[in-house]
């Protein structure tokens, strides 16, 4: 059943469709020495702390029009952070306060969590290779909503929130809802590509490839920066301090790393 933008369908009860957006970003850096690698990891942990990630997810919630129910955040040792935010499509009408006061043990806070199945999560993965001079930072963000709110509205906010070289983006609509006649609806909006929801200025910055399974409402887009500036991949110094041979070797190593992440396979490795 095709749904036009101007068509309104009367549903039988709540919109049960689950819309999931997975946004994975990668930042790549050349770190020649152990000191550079450790400094890069420390910088990433400070730049993308649990507190900063919380603010990013709060921005996501604002953009999709959700209401925050609960936030859990954690910085890890030696590195990395996670944040989970439970959200609802509308304000949650809680049990009256006097009732809660009388039966606290019988009405734990987890009851509210069970009422809404929408959530936002982010996990970070700073890491480096001890020999090859490459350090990477990956952040995995998942925005899962049910009802009419759409996680795609937050896509450009996520792109703006991270300094990224590679992005892989997945969007999927699961389940079904019913109209008042009982007919199942497996999607409630028109979509041909995730790229339709990315601002033109971002599309100009990245090479993009789609891999979609339209009949299953599964959409995948991967993005790689078009322009390469070696200075953006050196930590703590500029390329002018390097010899021509060093620039060539480092550029080749970084480019190989980006290509492997972008295409999802090892290249030219024994």
PDB file of C-alpha atoms in Angstrom:
ATOM      1  CA  UNK A   1       0.000   0.000   0.000  1.00  0.00           C
ATOM      2  CA  UNK A   2       1.505   3.315  -1.095  1.00  0.00           C
ATOM      3  CA  UNK A   3       1.065   6.286   1.203  1.00  0.00           C
ATOM      4  CA  UNK A   4       1.237   9.807  -0.175  1.00  0.00           C
ATOM      5  CA  UNK A   5       2.444  12.758   1.961  1.00  0.00           C
ATOM      6  CA  UNK A   6      -1.064  14.249   2.020  1.00  0.00           C
ATOM      7  CA  UNK A   7      -2.849  11.015   2.827  1.00  0.00           C
ATOM      8  CA  UNK A   8      -4.046  10.519   6.391  1.00  0.00           C
ATOM      9  CA  UNK A   9      -4.919   7.026   7.547  1.00  0.00           C
ATOM     10  CA  UNK A  10      -7.003   6.253  10.597  1.00  0.00           C
ATOM     11  CA  UNK A  11      -5.156   3.679  12.667  1.00  0.00           C
ATOM     12  CA  UNK A  12      -6.569   1.057  14.949  1.00  0.00           C
ATOM     13  CA  UNK A  13      -4.840   2.030  18.197  1.00  0.00           C
ATOM     14  CA  UNK A  14      -1.198   3.027  18.588  1.00  0.00           C
ATOM     15  CA  UNK A  15       1.310   3.187  15.713  1.00  0.00           C
ATOM     16  CA  UNK A  16       3.396   0.086  16.497  1.00  0.00           C
ATOM     17  CA  UNK A  17       6.014   0.539  13.763  1.00  0.00           C
ATOM     18  CA  UNK A  18       9.565   0.601  15.090  1.00  0.00           C
ATOM     19  CA  UNK A  19      11.979   2.881  13.222  1.00  0.00           C
ATOM     20  CA  UNK A  20      15.666   2.327  13.908  1.00  0.00           C
ATOM     21  CA  UNK A  21      18.547   4.530  12.797  1.00  0.00           C
ATOM     22  CA  UNK A  22      22.114   3.295  13.340  1.00  0.00           C
ATOM     23  CA  UNK A  23      24.819   5.901  12.801  1.00  0.00           C
ATOM     24  CA  UNK A  24      28.458   4.798  12.916  1.00  0.00           C
ATOM     25  CA  UNK A  25      31.256   7.326  12.541  1.00  0.00           C
ATOM     26  CA  UNK A  26      35.023   6.885  12.309  1.00  0.00           C
ATOM     27  CA  UNK A  27      37.798   9.384  12.929  1.00  0.00           C
ATOM     28  CA  UNK A  28      41.279   8.362  11.743  1.00  0.00           C
ATOM     29  CA  UNK A  29      44.598   9.770  12.934  1.00  0.00           C
ATOM     30  CA  UNK A  30      48.262   9.008  12.252  1.00  0.00           C
ATOM     31  CA  UNK A  31      50.107   8.585  15.549  1.00  0.00           C
ATOM     32  CA  UNK A  32      53.711   7.577  15.046  1.00  0.00           C
ATOM     33  CA  UNK A  33      54.884   7.164  18.639  1.00  0.00           C
ATOM     34  CA  UNK A  34      53.393   5.636  21.756  1.00  0.00           C
ATOM     35  CA  UNK A  35      53.207   9.105  23.318  1.00  0.00           C
ATOM     36  CA  UNK A  36      51.196  10.377  20.340  1.00  0.00           C
ATOM     37  CA  UNK A  37      48.822   7.432  20.535  1.00  0.00           C
ATOM     38  CA  UNK A  38      48.208   7.896  24.237  1.00  0.00           C
ATOM     39  CA  UNK A  39      47.714  11.637  23.778  1.00  0.00           C
ATOM     40  CA  UNK A  40      45.192  11.011  20.985  1.00  0.00           C
ATOM     41  CA  UNK A  41      43.192   8.572  23.121  1.00  0.00           C
ATOM     42  CA  UNK A  42      43.216  11.047  26.026  1.00  0.00           C
ATOM     43  CA  UNK A  43      42.015  13.813  23.695  1.00  0.00           C
ATOM     44  CA  UNK A  44      39.172  11.674  22.364  1.00  0.00           C
ATOM     45  CA  UNK A  45      38.088  10.654  25.861  1.00  0.00           C
ATOM     46  CA  UNK A  46      37.926  14.303  26.876  1.00  0.00           C
ATOM     47  CA  UNK A  47      36.312  15.544  23.651  1.00  0.00           C
ATOM     48  CA  UNK A  48      33.651  12.805  23.641  1.00  0.00           C
ATOM     49  CA  UNK A  49      33.078  12.230  27.334  1.00  0.00           C
ATOM     50  CA  UNK A  50      29.813  10.811  28.647  1.00  0.00           C
ATOM     51  CA  UNK A  51      28.760  14.370  29.514  1.00  0.00           C
ATOM     52  CA  UNK A  52      29.338  15.597  25.954  1.00  0.00           C
ATOM     53  CA  UNK A  53      27.626  12.536  24.488  1.00  0.00           C
ATOM     54  CA  UNK A  54      24.633  13.160  26.743  1.00  0.00           C
ATOM     55  CA  UNK A  55      24.266  16.669  25.321  1.00  0.00           C
ATOM     56  CA  UNK A  56      24.405  15.249  21.789  1.00  0.00           C
ATOM     57  CA  UNK A  57      21.622  12.754  22.554  1.00  0.00           C
ATOM     58  CA  UNK A  58      19.567  15.475  24.230  1.00  0.00           C
ATOM     59  CA  UNK A  59      19.861  17.356  20.946  1.00  0.00           C
ATOM     60  CA  UNK A  60      18.662  14.246  19.111  1.00  0.00           C
ATOM     61  CA  UNK A  61      15.633  14.040  21.398  1.00  0.00           C
ATOM     62  CA  UNK A  62      14.803  17.701  20.751  1.00  0.00           C
ATOM     63  CA  UNK A  63      14.990  17.259  16.984  1.00  0.00           C
ATOM     64  CA  UNK A  64      12.773  14.192  16.804  1.00  0.00           C
ATOM     65  CA  UNK A  65      10.260  15.712  19.210  1.00  0.00           C
ATOM     66  CA  UNK A  66      10.645  13.089  21.934  1.00  0.00           C
ATOM     67  CA  UNK A  67      10.397  13.416  25.695  1.00  0.00           C
ATOM     68  CA  UNK A  68      13.275  12.167  27.852  1.00  0.00           C
ATOM     69  CA  UNK A  69      12.304   9.695  30.565  1.00  0.00           C
ATOM     70  CA  UNK A  70      15.672   8.604  31.902  1.00  0.00           C
ATOM     71  CA  UNK A  71      19.416   9.020  31.218  1.00  0.00           C
ATOM     72  CA  UNK A  72      22.208   6.581  32.126  1.00  0.00           C
ATOM     73  CA  UNK A  73      25.827   7.521  31.321  1.00  0.00           C
ATOM     74  CA  UNK A  74      29.264   6.108  32.042  1.00  0.00           C
ATOM     75  CA  UNK A  75      32.906   6.942  31.294  1.00  0.00           C
ATOM     76  CA  UNK A  76      35.078   3.824  31.162  1.00  0.00           C
ATOM     77  CA  UNK A  77      38.646   3.039  32.189  1.00  0.00           C
ATOM     78  CA  UNK A  78      40.960   2.990  30.348  1.00  0.00           C
ATOM     79  CA  UNK A  79      38.905   4.623  27.585  1.00  0.00           C
ATOM     80  CA  UNK A  80      35.483   4.992  26.009  1.00  0.00           C
ATOM     81  CA  UNK A  81      32.029   6.079  27.176  1.00  0.00           C
ATOM     82  CA  UNK A  82      28.376   5.071  26.866  1.00  0.00           C
ATOM     83  CA  UNK A  83      25.054   6.872  27.231  1.00  0.00           C
ATOM     84  CA  UNK A  84      21.535   5.448  27.103  1.00  0.00           C
ATOM     85  CA  UNK A  85      18.446   7.672  26.991  1.00  0.00           C
ATOM     86  CA  UNK A  86      14.890   6.362  27.281  1.00  0.00           C
ATOM     87  CA  UNK A  87      12.379   8.560  25.479  1.00  0.00           C
ATOM     88  CA  UNK A  88       8.660   8.641  24.728  1.00  0.00           C
ATOM     89  CA  UNK A  89       6.632  10.087  21.889  1.00  0.00           C
ATOM     90  CA  UNK A  90       4.661  12.232  24.312  1.00  0.00           C
ATOM     91  CA  UNK A  91       4.709  13.133  27.992  1.00  0.00           C
ATOM     92  CA  UNK A  92       4.189  10.101  30.177  1.00  0.00           C
ATOM     93  CA  UNK A  93       1.212  10.317  32.477  1.00  0.00           C
ATOM     94  CA  UNK A  94       2.526   8.766  35.652  1.00  0.00           C
ATOM     95  CA  UNK A  95       0.634   7.242  38.517  1.00  0.00           C
ATOM     96  CA  UNK A  96      -0.512   9.942  40.986  1.00  0.00           C
ATOM     97  CA  UNK A  97       2.111  10.821  43.588  1.00  0.00           C
ATOM     98  CA  UNK A  98      -0.001   9.874  46.590  1.00  0.00           C
ATOM     99  CA  UNK A  99      -0.506   6.405  45.127  1.00  0.00           C
ATOM    100  CA  UNK A 100       3.227   5.999  44.606  1.00  0.00           C
ATOM    101  CA  UNK A 101       3.962   7.058  48.154  1.00  0.00           C
ATOM    102  CA  UNK A 102       1.649   4.397  49.491  1.00  0.00           C
ATOM    103  CA  UNK A 103       2.967   1.556  47.330  1.00  0.00           C
ATOM    104  CA  UNK A 104       6.565   2.352  46.482  1.00  0.00           C
ATOM    105  CA  UNK A 105       7.687  -1.269  46.616  1.00  0.00           C
ATOM    106  CA  UNK A 106       4.925  -2.377  44.278  1.00  0.00           C
ATOM    107  CA  UNK A 107       5.472   0.459  41.774  1.00  0.00           C
ATOM    108  CA  UNK A 108       9.195   0.651  40.947  1.00  0.00           C
ATOM    109  CA  UNK A 109      10.545   3.256  38.520  1.00  0.00           C
ATOM    110  CA  UNK A 110      11.124   0.517  35.949  1.00  0.00           C
ATOM    111  CA  UNK A 111       7.377   0.481  35.257  1.00  0.00           C
ATOM    112  CA  UNK A 112       7.737   3.768  33.372  1.00  0.00           C
ATOM    113  CA  UNK A 113      10.627   2.302  31.364  1.00  0.00           C
ATOM    114  CA  UNK A 114       8.423  -0.590  30.277  1.00  0.00           C
ATOM    115  CA  UNK A 115       5.709   1.687  28.932  1.00  0.00           C
ATOM    116  CA  UNK A 116       7.803   3.172  26.130  1.00  0.00           C
ATOM    117  CA  UNK A 117      10.102   1.302  23.749  1.00  0.00           C
ATOM    118  CA  UNK A 118      11.958   4.288  22.285  1.00  0.00           C
ATOM    119  CA  UNK A 119      15.590   4.815  23.186  1.00  0.00           C
ATOM    120  CA  UNK A 120      18.811   6.529  22.171  1.00  0.00           C
ATOM    121  CA  UNK A 121      22.237   5.015  22.776  1.00  0.00           C
ATOM    122  CA  UNK A 122      25.839   5.913  22.025  1.00  0.00           C
ATOM    123  CA  UNK A 123      29.014   3.915  22.628  1.00  0.00           C
ATOM    124  CA  UNK A 124      32.544   5.069  21.804  1.00  0.00           C
ATOM    125  CA  UNK A 125      35.547   2.942  20.856  1.00  0.00           C
ATOM    126  CA  UNK A 126      38.926   4.725  20.794  1.00  0.00           C
ATOM    127  CA  UNK A 127      41.714   2.347  19.771  1.00  0.00           C
ATOM    128  CA  UNK A 128      45.124   2.180  18.152  1.00  0.00           C
ATOM    129  CA  UNK A 129      47.425  -0.324  16.537  1.00  0.00           C
ATOM    130  CA  UNK A 130      50.709  -0.600  18.477  1.00  0.00           C
ATOM    131  CA  UNK A 131      52.864  -0.962  15.337  1.00  0.00           C
ATOM    132  CA  UNK A 132      51.197   0.538  12.281  1.00  0.00           C
ATOM    133  CA  UNK A 133      50.912   4.176  13.407  1.00  0.00           C
ATOM    134  CA  UNK A 134      47.139   4.419  13.031  1.00  0.00           C
ATOM    135  CA  UNK A 135      44.710   5.415  15.768  1.00  0.00           C
ATOM    136  CA  UNK A 136      40.959   5.392  15.237  1.00  0.00           C
ATOM    137  CA  UNK A 137      37.897   6.568  17.075  1.00  0.00           C
ATOM    138  CA  UNK A 138      34.515   4.966  16.421  1.00  0.00           C
ATOM    139  CA  UNK A 139      31.168   6.025  17.820  1.00  0.00           C
ATOM    140  CA  UNK A 140      28.032   3.900  17.425  1.00  0.00           C
ATOM    141  CA  UNK A 141      24.747   5.766  17.827  1.00  0.00           C
ATOM    142  CA  UNK A 142      21.347   4.058  17.729  1.00  0.00           C
ATOM    143  CA  UNK A 143      18.054   5.924  17.649  1.00  0.00           C
ATOM    144  CA  UNK A 144      15.044   3.631  17.944  1.00  0.00           C
ATOM    145  CA  UNK A 145      11.527   5.034  18.050  1.00  0.00           C
ATOM    146  CA  UNK A 146       7.969   3.818  17.812  1.00  0.00           C
ATOM    147  CA  UNK A 147       4.936   5.868  16.965  1.00  0.00           C
ATOM    148  CA  UNK A 148       5.061   8.802  14.589  1.00  0.00           C
ATOM    149  CA  UNK A 149       8.374  10.373  15.640  1.00  0.00           C
ATOM    150  CA  UNK A 150      11.153   9.720  13.126  1.00  0.00           C
ATOM    151  CA  UNK A 151      14.850   9.242  13.972  1.00  0.00           C
ATOM    152  CA  UNK A 152      15.781  10.501  10.491  1.00  0.00           C
ATOM    153  CA  UNK A 153      15.094  14.057  11.693  1.00  0.00           C
ATOM    154  CA  UNK A 154      18.219  13.813  13.863  1.00  0.00           C
ATOM    155  CA  UNK A 155      20.586  12.675  11.116  1.00  0.00           C
ATOM    156  CA  UNK A 156      22.121  16.050  10.258  1.00  0.00           C
ATOM    157  CA  UNK A 157      22.503  16.897  13.946  1.00  0.00           C
ATOM    158  CA  UNK A 158      24.538  13.711  14.398  1.00  0.00           C
ATOM    159  CA  UNK A 159      26.732  14.491  11.394  1.00  0.00           C
ATOM    160  CA  UNK A 160      27.373  17.991  12.788  1.00  0.00           C
ATOM    161  CA  UNK A 161      28.156  16.632  16.258  1.00  0.00           C
ATOM    162  CA  UNK A 162      31.122  14.458  15.276  1.00  0.00           C
ATOM    163  CA  UNK A 163      34.353  15.129  13.403  1.00  0.00           C
ATOM    164  CA  UNK A 164      34.096  12.216  11.015  1.00  0.00           C
ATOM    165  CA  UNK A 165      36.012  10.748   8.079  1.00  0.00           C
ATOM    166  CA  UNK A 166      33.794   7.705   7.436  1.00  0.00           C
ATOM    167  CA  UNK A 167      30.100   7.193   8.198  1.00  0.00           C
ATOM    168  CA  UNK A 168      27.922   4.121   7.831  1.00  0.00           C
ATOM    169  CA  UNK A 169      24.219   4.733   8.283  1.00  0.00           C
ATOM    170  CA  UNK A 170      21.458   2.132   8.535  1.00  0.00           C
ATOM    171  CA  UNK A 171      17.722   2.713   8.726  1.00  0.00           C
ATOM    172  CA  UNK A 172      15.053   0.064   9.107  1.00  0.00           C
ATOM    173  CA  UNK A 173      11.323  -0.017   9.748  1.00  0.00           C
ATOM    174  CA  UNK A 174      10.152  -3.098  11.659  1.00  0.00           C
ATOM    175  CA  UNK A 175       6.828  -4.589  12.569  1.00  0.00           C
ATOM    176  CA  UNK A 176       3.426  -3.378  11.407  1.00  0.00           C
ATOM    177  CA  UNK A 177       0.504  -1.304  12.524  1.00  0.00           C
ATOM    178  CA  UNK A 178      -3.136  -1.569  11.454  1.00  0.00           C
ATOM    179  CA  UNK A 179      -5.647   0.790   9.965  1.00  0.00           C
ATOM    180  CA  UNK A 180      -9.190   0.844  11.334  1.00  0.00           C
ATOM    181  CA  UNK A 181     -10.225  -1.921   8.884  1.00  0.00           C
ATOM    182  CA  UNK A 182      -7.482  -4.211  10.184  1.00  0.00           C
ATOM    183  CA  UNK A 183      -5.210  -3.898   7.144  1.00  0.00           C
ATOM    184  CA  UNK A 184      -1.518  -4.080   8.047  1.00  0.00           C
ATOM    185  CA  UNK A 185       0.782  -1.140   7.277  1.00  0.00           C
ATOM    186  CA  UNK A 186       4.484  -2.018   7.198  1.00  0.00           C
ATOM    187  CA  UNK A 187       5.721   1.546   6.649  1.00  0.00           C
ATOM    188  CA  UNK A 188       4.070   4.908   7.238  1.00  0.00           C
ATOM    189  CA  UNK A 189       6.271   7.241   5.165  1.00  0.00           C
ATOM    190  CA  UNK A 190       7.864   7.457   1.751  1.00  0.00           C
ATOM    191  CA  UNK A 191      11.628   6.826   1.575  1.00  0.00           C
ATOM    192  CA  UNK A 192      13.927   5.876  -1.301  1.00  0.00           C
ATOM    193  CA  UNK A 193      17.337   6.594   0.261  1.00  0.00           C
ATOM    194  CA  UNK A 194      18.834   7.828   3.507  1.00  0.00           C
ATOM    195  CA  UNK A 195      20.538  10.462   1.366  1.00  0.00           C
ATOM    196  CA  UNK A 196      17.158  12.175   0.972  1.00  0.00           C
ATOM    197  CA  UNK A 197      17.458  13.211   4.615  1.00  0.00           C
ATOM    198  CA  UNK A 198      21.047  14.515   4.493  1.00  0.00           C
ATOM    199  CA  UNK A 199      21.652  18.233   3.909  1.00  0.00           C
ATOM    200  CA  UNK A 200      23.143  19.226   0.567  1.00  0.00           C
ATOM    201  CA  UNK A 201      26.238  20.734   2.218  1.00  0.00           C
ATOM    202  CA  UNK A 202      27.045  17.364   3.780  1.00  0.00           C
ATOM    203  CA  UNK A 203      26.405  15.502   0.544  1.00  0.00           C
ATOM    204  CA  UNK A 204      28.948  17.743  -1.159  1.00  0.00           C
ATOM    205  CA  UNK A 205      31.587  16.753   1.415  1.00  0.00           C
ATOM    206  CA  UNK A 206      31.236  12.975   1.106  1.00  0.00           C
ATOM    207  CA  UNK A 207      31.278  10.232  -1.494  1.00  0.00           C
ATOM    208  CA  UNK A 208      28.177   8.127  -0.822  1.00  0.00           C
ATOM    209  CA  UNK A 209      27.075   4.622  -1.769  1.00  0.00           C
ATOM    210  CA  UNK A 210      23.615   3.147  -1.130  1.00  0.00           C
ATOM    211  CA  UNK A 211      22.751  -0.490  -0.562  1.00  0.00           C
ATOM    212  CA  UNK A 212      19.007  -0.821  -0.003  1.00  0.00           C
ATOM    213  CA  UNK A 213      16.506  -3.677   0.261  1.00  0.00           C
ATOM    214  CA  UNK A 214      13.327  -1.798  -0.537  1.00  0.00           C
ATOM    215  CA  UNK A 215      10.914  -4.717  -0.141  1.00  0.00           C
ATOM    216  CA  UNK A 216      12.171  -5.225   3.425  1.00  0.00           C
ATOM    217  CA  UNK A 217      12.274  -1.501   4.302  1.00  0.00           C
ATOM    218  CA  UNK A 218      16.027  -1.706   4.939  1.00  0.00           C
ATOM    219  CA  UNK A 219      18.270   1.183   3.877  1.00  0.00           C
ATOM    220  CA  UNK A 220      22.051   1.529   4.076  1.00  0.00           C
ATOM    221  CA  UNK A 221      24.329   4.409   3.106  1.00  0.00           C
ATOM    222  CA  UNK A 222      28.076   4.706   3.625  1.00  0.00           C
ATOM    223  CA  UNK A 223      30.011   7.951   3.296  1.00  0.00           C
ATOM    224  CA  UNK A 224      33.683   8.900   2.931  1.00  0.00           C
ATOM    225  CA  UNK A 225      35.199  12.377   2.896  1.00  0.00           C
ATOM    226  CA  UNK A 226      36.060  13.514  -0.619  1.00  0.00           C
ATOM    227  CA  UNK A 227      38.921  15.897   0.146  1.00  0.00           C
ATOM    228  CA  UNK A 228      42.122  14.668   1.792  1.00  0.00           C
ATOM    229  CA  UNK A 229      44.303  17.096   3.754  1.00  0.00           C
ATOM    230  CA  UNK A 230      47.211  15.371   5.488  1.00  0.00           C
ATOM    231  CA  UNK A 231      47.348  18.022   8.220  1.00  0.00           C
ATOM    232  CA  UNK A 232      43.897  16.903   9.404  1.00  0.00           C
ATOM    233  CA  UNK A 233      45.283  13.439  10.164  1.00  0.00           C
ATOM    234  CA  UNK A 234      48.422  14.370  12.090  1.00  0.00           C
ATOM    235  CA  UNK A 235      48.213  14.733  15.851  1.00  0.00           C
ATOM    236  CA  UNK A 236      50.285  17.512  17.412  1.00  0.00           C
ATOM    237  CA  UNK A 237      52.253  18.652  14.351  1.00  0.00           C
ATOM    238  CA  UNK A 238      51.926  19.732  10.711  1.00  0.00           C
ATOM    239  CA  UNK A 239      52.987  18.045   7.500  1.00  0.00           C
ATOM    240  CA  UNK A 240      55.558  20.785   6.816  1.00  0.00           C
ATOM    241  CA  UNK A 241      57.797  19.103   9.397  1.00  0.00           C
ATOM    242  CA  UNK A 242      57.879  15.894   7.337  1.00  0.00           C
ATOM    243  CA  UNK A 243      60.029  14.928   4.388  1.00  0.00           C
ATOM    244  CA  UNK A 244      58.427  14.228   1.025  1.00  0.00           C
ATOM    245  CA  UNK A 245      58.983  10.503   1.487  1.00  0.00           C
ATOM    246  CA  UNK A 246      57.342  10.562   4.913  1.00  0.00           C
ATOM    247  CA  UNK A 247      54.318  12.450   3.561  1.00  0.00           C
ATOM    248  CA  UNK A 248      53.860   9.891   0.789  1.00  0.00           C
ATOM    249  CA  UNK A 249      54.149   6.918   3.150  1.00  0.00           C
ATOM    250  CA  UNK A 250      51.781   8.369   5.768  1.00  0.00           C
ATOM    251  CA  UNK A 251      49.247   9.424   3.147  1.00  0.00           C
ATOM    252  CA  UNK A 252      49.240   5.901   1.703  1.00  0.00           C
ATOM    253  CA  UNK A 253      48.760   4.334   5.150  1.00  0.00           C
ATOM    254  CA  UNK A 254      45.875   6.641   6.099  1.00  0.00           C
ATOM    255  CA  UNK A 255      44.213   6.263   2.706  1.00  0.00           C
ATOM    256  CA  UNK A 256      44.410   2.473   2.972  1.00  0.00           C
ATOM    257  CA  UNK A 257      42.830   2.593   6.429  1.00  0.00           C
ATOM    258  CA  UNK A 258      39.970   4.751   5.155  1.00  0.00           C
ATOM    259  CA  UNK A 259      39.363   2.508   2.147  1.00  0.00           C
ATOM    260  CA  UNK A 260      39.288  -0.620   4.310  1.00  0.00           C
ATOM    261  CA  UNK A 261      36.749   0.885   6.692  1.00  0.00           C
ATOM    262  CA  UNK A 262      34.653   2.302   3.839  1.00  0.00           C
ATOM    263  CA  UNK A 263      34.480  -0.945   1.860  1.00  0.00           C
ATOM    264  CA  UNK A 264      34.480  -3.215   4.926  1.00  0.00           C
ATOM    265  CA  UNK A 265      37.390  -5.464   3.939  1.00  0.00           C
ATOM    266  CA  UNK A 266      41.162  -5.699   4.189  1.00  0.00           C
ATOM    267  CA  UNK A 267      43.138  -4.539   1.174  1.00  0.00           C
ATOM    268  CA  UNK A 268      46.650  -5.391   0.006  1.00  0.00           C
ATOM    269  CA  UNK A 269      47.387  -7.329   3.209  1.00  0.00           C
ATOM    270  CA  UNK A 270      49.105 -10.670   3.442  1.00  0.00           C
TER     271      UNK A 270
END
